Amino acid sequence: MTGRGVNPYWYKFPGFTPNPNVGISTEFRRLAKFMGWEGYKRDEEKIEAYGSEIEFHWGRDDHNKLTGLKDICNELGVAGNLTTITQMVKALKAHHINVVNLINHRRNPNLPIIRFPTRKAFVKYTGKPGNTCPKEAAKRVAWVKVLLEVLER
């Protein structure tokens, strides 16, 4: 585990005061409105915001998929003697965890990690606006990319 608190990304914008107690989609919408971003610029900055949150909370790609997946399994309490990427991915897949929800929990530990009872419930939640992590952001960290790809199947 890496960062807790407020990601420095949010301080790059003079006059904008970050609120770590809200979810990333709410915070990003507020920043986009504050900055007047629309269209391509908004999409580009969303990737940057989400990617920087992932890197802030879980580190850059300087640790490998195995270490990252092991860390997230431990954080989520995914039990078992998991020693391979395949075992961890399979265990995580069974838990139906949303990447945006993980980011939100890291931003504010009072926001619970949502464990979806079925894939259908997970897909329904993830399909709602604000509950999807841009793929380009997830690709910055190897284990998040793996988790995102597995959950999208």
C-alpha positions as MATLAB code, in Angstrom:
seq = 'MTGRGVNPYWYKFPGFTPNPNVGISTEFRRLAKFMGWEGYKRDEEKIEAYGSEIEFHWGRDDHNKLTGLKDICNELGVAGNLTTITQMVKALKAHHINVVNLINHRRNPNLPIIRFPTRKAFVKYTGKPGNTCPKEAAKRVAWVKVLLEVLER';
ca = [
       0.000    0.000    0.000;
       1.172    3.479   -0.769;
      -0.650    6.783   -0.383;
      -3.395    7.846    1.967;
      -4.716   11.366    1.989;
      -4.990   13.703   -0.984;
      -3.311   12.977   -4.291;
      -1.119   15.948   -5.366;
      -2.817   15.933   -8.806;
      -5.764   17.895   -7.369;
      -3.478   20.732   -6.213;
      -2.270   21.543   -9.754;
      -5.269   23.805  -10.296;
      -5.056   27.193   -8.528;
      -8.272   28.039   -6.721;
      -9.539   24.454   -6.628;
      -9.796   22.939   -3.145;
      -9.815   19.124   -3.213;
     -12.235   17.144   -1.080;
     -10.834   13.691   -0.221;
     -14.114   12.671    1.403;
     -15.995   12.311   -1.881;
     -15.611    9.718   -4.609;
     -13.315   10.324   -7.540;
     -16.116   10.732  -10.092;
     -17.762   13.458   -7.983;
     -14.423   15.179   -7.436;
     -13.537   15.003  -11.120;
     -16.917   16.395  -12.234;
     -16.419   19.294   -9.830;
     -12.894   19.951  -11.146;
     -14.001   19.711  -14.792;
     -16.758   22.246  -14.152;
     -14.332   24.518  -12.261;
     -11.832   24.367  -15.140;
     -14.465   24.555  -17.895;
     -13.300   21.331  -19.526;
     -15.466   19.773  -22.196;
     -15.140   17.098  -24.862;
     -11.662   15.817  -25.621;
      -9.966   17.952  -22.939;
     -12.356   16.607  -20.300;
     -11.744   13.010  -21.418;
      -7.977   13.530  -21.455;
      -7.959   15.016  -17.965;
     -10.225   12.257  -16.644;
      -7.646    9.675  -17.695;
      -4.934   11.728  -15.990;
      -6.952   12.178  -12.776;
      -7.905    8.511  -12.445;
      -4.434    7.315  -13.447;
      -2.763    9.585  -10.929;
      -5.148    8.368   -8.204;
      -4.254    4.756   -8.960;
      -0.533    5.543   -8.915;
      -0.857    7.607   -5.735;
      -2.699    4.930   -3.803;
      -0.973    1.795   -5.086;
       2.325    2.971   -6.532;
       3.649    3.041  -10.028;
       4.430    0.001  -12.095;
       7.684   -0.391  -10.170;
       6.245   -3.410   -8.434;
       5.000   -6.269  -10.509;
       1.597   -7.814  -11.113;
       2.169  -10.544   -8.527;
       3.038   -8.080   -5.745;
       0.213   -5.714   -6.650;
      -2.387   -8.462   -6.832;
      -1.148   -9.916   -3.543;
      -1.470   -6.475   -1.909;
      -5.025   -5.998   -3.145;
      -6.012   -9.552   -2.131;
      -4.718   -8.818    1.370;
      -6.514   -5.460    1.496;
      -9.785   -7.068    0.433;
      -9.363  -10.003    2.790;
      -9.388  -12.519   -0.042;
      -8.425  -15.605    1.888;
      -6.262  -18.492    0.889;
      -2.680  -19.338    0.224;
      -2.546  -17.558   -3.121;
       0.890  -17.680   -4.702;
       0.307  -17.175   -8.428;
      -1.235  -14.450  -10.555;
      -3.778  -16.961  -11.889;
      -4.914  -17.932   -8.373;
      -5.242  -14.298   -7.314;
      -7.117  -13.240  -10.441;
      -9.510  -16.157  -10.012;
     -10.084  -15.258   -6.353;
     -10.636  -11.568   -7.152;
     -12.972  -12.393  -10.015;
     -15.188  -14.289   -7.598;
     -15.489  -11.173   -5.408;
     -16.773   -8.786   -8.095;
     -14.935   -5.638   -6.958;
     -15.239   -2.324   -8.839;
     -11.963   -0.417   -9.471;
     -13.599    3.007   -8.974;
     -15.007    1.801   -5.662;
     -11.486    0.712   -4.622;
     -10.171    4.184   -5.484;
     -13.002    5.779   -3.504;
     -12.238    3.596   -0.484;
      -8.585    4.603   -0.650;
      -9.556    8.278   -0.933;
     -11.821    7.938    2.093;
     -11.608    4.718    4.154;
     -15.077    5.483    5.561;
     -16.487    4.653    2.115;
     -16.921    0.878    2.178;
     -15.625   -1.509   -0.443;
     -18.682   -2.872   -2.197;
     -18.655   -6.623   -2.751;
     -21.208   -7.537   -5.361;
     -22.984  -10.856   -4.776;
     -23.259  -11.646   -8.485;
     -21.613  -10.691  -11.739;
     -24.951   -9.293  -12.892;
     -25.074   -6.893   -9.912;
     -21.447   -5.895  -10.560;
     -22.105   -5.202  -14.266;
     -25.229   -3.185  -13.445;
     -23.308   -1.009  -10.952;
     -20.258   -0.610  -13.184;
     -22.449    0.412  -16.124;
     -23.748    3.486  -14.288;
     -22.121    6.873  -14.983;
     -19.118    7.518  -12.757;
     -18.514    3.867  -11.874;
     -16.107    2.987  -14.668;
     -12.363    3.541  -14.610;
     -10.929    4.666  -17.956;
      -8.873    1.797  -19.405;
      -6.029    4.167  -20.250;
      -5.775    5.082  -16.549;
      -5.879    1.469  -15.397;
      -3.099    0.511  -17.809;
      -0.619    2.643  -15.849;
      -0.351   -0.016  -13.154;
      -0.008   -3.626  -14.239;
      -2.123   -5.295  -11.552;
      -4.989   -2.798  -11.988;
      -4.975   -3.473  -15.721;
      -5.160   -7.211  -15.019;
      -7.998   -6.715  -12.541;
      -9.932   -4.470  -14.936;
      -9.555   -6.919  -17.821;
     -10.675   -9.870  -15.705;
     -13.728   -8.095  -14.352;
     -14.818   -6.875  -17.776;
     -15.033  -10.384  -19.229;
];
